[in-house]
Short mmCIF file of C-alpha atoms in Angstrom, two decimals:
data_model
loop_
_atom_site.label_atom_id
_atom_site.label_comp_id
_atom_site.label_asym_id
_atom_site.label_seq_id
_atom_site.Cartn_x
_atom_site.Cartn_y
_atom_site.Cartn_z
CA MET A 1 67.55 -13.09 -44.26
CA PHE A 2 68.81 -15.23 -41.47
CA ALA A 3 72.32 -16.30 -41.40
CA GLY A 4 73.48 -18.95 -38.86
CA ASN A 5 77.09 -19.69 -38.66
CA VAL A 6 78.09 -23.40 -38.00
CA VAL A 7 81.89 -22.75 -38.21
CA ASP A 8 83.36 -19.21 -37.79
CA GLN A 9 86.24 -17.18 -36.14
CA ARG A 10 85.48 -18.85 -32.73
CA HIS A 11 86.75 -22.31 -33.92
CA GLY A 12 90.20 -21.59 -35.44
CA ALA A 13 89.44 -22.44 -39.09
CA PRO A 14 90.28 -19.71 -41.59
CA ILE A 15 86.60 -19.89 -43.13
CA THR A 16 83.13 -19.43 -41.92
CA ILE A 17 80.57 -21.88 -42.68
CA GLY A 18 76.77 -21.57 -42.17
CA TYR A 19 73.15 -21.87 -43.31
CA GLY A 20 71.13 -18.96 -44.89
CA ARG A 21 67.43 -18.75 -44.71
CA TYR A 22 65.69 -16.36 -47.31
CA ALA A 23 62.08 -15.34 -46.84
CA PRO A 24 59.83 -15.14 -49.98
CA ASN A 25 60.59 -12.46 -52.42
CA GLN A 26 63.44 -10.83 -50.33
CA ARG A 27 66.03 -8.40 -51.78
CA LEU A 28 69.46 -8.05 -50.20
CA VAL A 29 71.90 -5.41 -51.75
CA GLU A 30 75.43 -5.86 -50.76
CA THR A 31 78.95 -5.18 -51.53
CA LEU A 32 81.07 -8.33 -50.78
CA ALA A 33 83.56 -7.66 -47.81
CA VAL A 34 84.72 -11.30 -48.27
CA ASP A 35 84.58 -14.14 -51.07
CA ASP A 36 81.06 -15.75 -50.60
CA VAL A 37 79.98 -19.14 -51.88
CA MET A 38 76.49 -20.10 -51.55
CA ILE A 39 74.97 -23.63 -52.35
CA VAL A 40 71.30 -23.61 -52.99
CA ILE A 41 69.45 -26.17 -50.84
CA GLU A 42 66.02 -25.44 -51.26
CA GLY A 43 64.23 -22.87 -53.44
CA ARG A 44 65.82 -20.27 -55.81
CA LEU A 45 67.87 -17.22 -55.66
CA SER A 46 68.63 -14.74 -58.41
CA VAL A 47 71.97 -12.91 -58.17
CA SER A 48 72.39 -9.67 -60.22
CA THR A 49 75.82 -7.98 -60.70
CA GLY A 50 76.39 -5.42 -63.17
CA GLY A 51 73.93 -5.88 -65.98
CA SER A 52 73.58 -9.78 -65.69
CA THR A 53 71.31 -11.78 -63.50
CA GLU A 54 71.90 -15.62 -62.79
CA THR A 55 69.30 -17.93 -61.03
CA ALA A 56 70.31 -20.80 -59.00
CA GLY A 57 68.16 -23.76 -57.82
CA PRO A 58 68.93 -26.67 -55.63
CA GLY A 59 72.48 -28.10 -55.88
CA GLU A 60 73.75 -25.13 -57.88
CA ILE A 61 76.62 -23.06 -56.69
CA ILE A 62 76.93 -19.29 -56.67
CA HIS A 63 80.23 -17.51 -56.09
CA MET A 64 80.26 -13.79 -55.07
CA PRO A 65 84.06 -12.57 -55.34
CA LYS A 66 85.28 -10.21 -52.70
CA GLY A 67 84.54 -6.44 -53.93
CA GLU A 68 81.63 -7.33 -56.09
CA HIS A 69 78.49 -5.34 -55.70
CA VAL A 70 75.52 -7.65 -55.92
CA THR A 71 71.60 -7.93 -55.58
CA ILE A 72 70.48 -11.07 -54.13
CA GLN A 73 66.54 -11.89 -54.70
CA SER A 74 64.59 -14.75 -53.36
CA HIS A 75 61.20 -15.72 -55.04
CA ASP A 76 57.74 -16.94 -53.92
CA GLU A 77 59.21 -20.13 -52.13
CA GLY A 78 62.00 -18.34 -50.27
CA ALA A 79 65.40 -20.13 -50.24
CA LEU A 80 67.74 -22.13 -48.04
CA THR A 81 71.67 -22.16 -48.64
CA ALA A 82 74.78 -23.42 -47.23
CA TYR A 83 77.61 -20.69 -47.38
CA VAL A 84 81.29 -20.55 -46.91
CA THR A 85 83.07 -17.37 -46.77
CA TYR A 86 86.91 -16.65 -46.66
CA PRO A 87 87.96 -14.95 -44.47
CA HIS A 88 85.24 -14.68 -41.61
CA TRP A 89 82.46 -12.37 -42.91
CA GLN A 90 81.57 -11.29 -39.38
CA GLU A 91 84.93 -9.77 -38.88
CA ALA A 92 85.25 -8.34 -42.27
CA GLN A 93 82.01 -6.31 -41.48
CA ALA A 94 83.31 -5.48 -38.03
CA MET B 1 85.75 -40.23 -56.86
CA PHE B 2 85.66 -37.35 -59.41
CA ALA B 3 86.37 -33.81 -58.44
CA GLY B 4 85.58 -30.87 -61.09
CA ASN B 5 86.81 -27.56 -59.89
CA VAL B 6 84.45 -24.67 -61.11
CA VAL B 7 86.67 -21.83 -59.40
CA ASP B 8 90.24 -22.46 -58.45
CA GLN B 9 93.70 -20.96 -58.56
CA ARG B 10 93.29 -20.01 -62.22
CA HIS B 11 90.48 -17.51 -61.27
CA GLY B 12 92.13 -15.11 -58.76
CA ALA B 13 90.02 -15.93 -55.87
CA PRO B 14 91.46 -17.28 -52.71
CA ILE B 15 89.23 -20.51 -52.58
CA THR B 16 88.63 -23.48 -54.76
CA ILE B 17 84.98 -24.49 -55.49
CA GLY B 18 83.69 -27.68 -57.36
CA TYR B 19 81.61 -30.60 -57.58
CA GLY B 20 82.56 -34.15 -56.39
CA ARG B 21 80.84 -37.30 -57.56
CA TYR B 22 81.45 -40.56 -55.41
CA ALA B 23 80.78 -44.02 -56.66
CA PRO B 24 78.74 -46.39 -54.74
CA ASN B 25 80.64 -47.66 -51.80
CA GLN B 26 83.83 -46.03 -52.48
CA ARG B 27 86.45 -45.31 -49.81
CA LEU B 28 88.81 -42.44 -49.62
CA VAL B 29 91.58 -42.08 -47.09
CA GLU B 30 93.24 -38.80 -46.81
CA THR B 31 95.07 -36.40 -44.61
CA LEU B 32 93.60 -32.81 -45.32
CA ALA B 33 96.19 -30.49 -46.89
CA VAL B 34 93.47 -27.76 -46.88
CA ASP B 35 90.36 -26.80 -44.90
CA ASP B 36 87.63 -28.74 -46.98
CA VAL B 37 84.02 -28.17 -46.70
CA MET B 38 81.54 -30.46 -48.42
CA ILE B 39 77.68 -29.89 -48.78
CA VAL B 40 76.01 -33.30 -49.76
CA ILE B 41 73.65 -32.55 -52.50
CA GLU B 42 72.66 -36.22 -53.38
CA GLY B 43 73.29 -39.42 -51.59
CA ARG B 44 75.15 -39.80 -48.25
CA LEU B 45 78.61 -39.74 -47.12
CA SER B 46 80.10 -41.04 -43.88
CA VAL B 47 83.28 -39.34 -42.50
CA SER B 48 85.39 -41.16 -39.79
CA THR B 49 88.17 -39.23 -37.99
CA GLY B 50 89.78 -40.49 -34.78
CA GLY B 51 87.13 -42.96 -33.40
CA SER B 52 83.74 -41.12 -34.49
CA THR B 53 81.82 -41.33 -37.76
CA GLU B 54 79.25 -38.80 -38.93
CA THR B 55 76.84 -39.35 -41.73
CA ALA B 56 75.75 -36.63 -43.79
CA GLY B 57 72.74 -36.56 -46.27
CA PRO B 58 71.32 -33.95 -48.70
CA GLY B 59 71.57 -30.35 -47.38
CA GLU B 60 74.07 -31.30 -44.64
CA ILE B 61 77.57 -29.78 -44.17
CA ILE B 62 80.78 -31.61 -43.52
CA HIS B 63 83.86 -29.47 -42.48
CA MET B 64 87.28 -31.30 -42.80
CA PRO B 65 89.91 -29.07 -40.77
CA LYS B 66 93.31 -29.02 -42.41
CA GLY B 67 95.60 -31.49 -40.88
CA GLU B 68 92.67 -33.87 -40.01
CA HIS B 69 92.91 -37.63 -41.08
CA VAL B 70 89.60 -38.76 -42.49
CA THR B 71 88.04 -41.81 -44.12
CA ILE B 72 85.31 -40.70 -46.38
CA GLN B 73 82.92 -43.55 -47.25
CA SER B 74 80.01 -43.36 -49.89
CA HIS B 75 77.14 -45.86 -49.65
CA ASP B 76 74.97 -47.92 -52.21
CA GLU B 77 73.68 -44.91 -53.85
CA GLY B 78 76.90 -42.99 -54.16
CA ALA B 79 77.06 -39.37 -53.66
CA LEU B 80 77.12 -35.87 -55.28
CA THR B 81 78.79 -32.91 -53.37
CA ALA B 82 79.73 -29.32 -53.82
CA TYR B 83 83.01 -28.46 -52.07
CA VAL B 84 84.94 -25.24 -51.10
CA THR B 85 88.64 -25.53 -50.00
CA TYR B 86 90.84 -22.77 -48.46
CA PRO B 87 93.53 -22.53 -49.90
CA HIS B 88 93.49 -24.24 -53.40
CA TRP B 89 93.72 -27.99 -52.76
CA GLN B 90 95.57 -28.35 -56.09
CA GLU B 91 98.34 -26.24 -55.06
CA ALA B 92 98.45 -27.84 -51.62
CA GLN B 93 98.88 -31.19 -53.01
CA ALA B 94 101.73 -30.01 -55.62
#
């Protein structure tokens, strides 16, 4: 998964904004250090948390609240997302 | 312009998330009370600030920092956006 910030802690705004690219059939397991919103632009992503899985396609929004434990799974076609995090995810991981 | 929040101050997260629908050739003049990110899903939006105008189409991100004075203009085809604001725009306007 490739994440490219467009706006982040270097720019004075309180949020990080960027694009994310998922390869085909990629799986990412993560506990969210920040509130993270993804808008799917191309492809599909399935997000599992607890016992439930939601799949989002182009134009759909996924909100992953801070503290949530998620599995993000792309499919055969991979996925492109725009994301917004509050606060800055790179600072929260540091 | 129709704004429908999906996540906001009622849900405990620090951000508001929603969808915005712009009619054809609509113009919105606003001073941003919050940091506002729009991802264009359908159509195009032109955002002017100071002397410059940027036009964004599907998959493109527009960040309007808090305090900025902007004119948002849709075109013949209208526009659909996903938006994320920090903090909650409805509380900032109240």
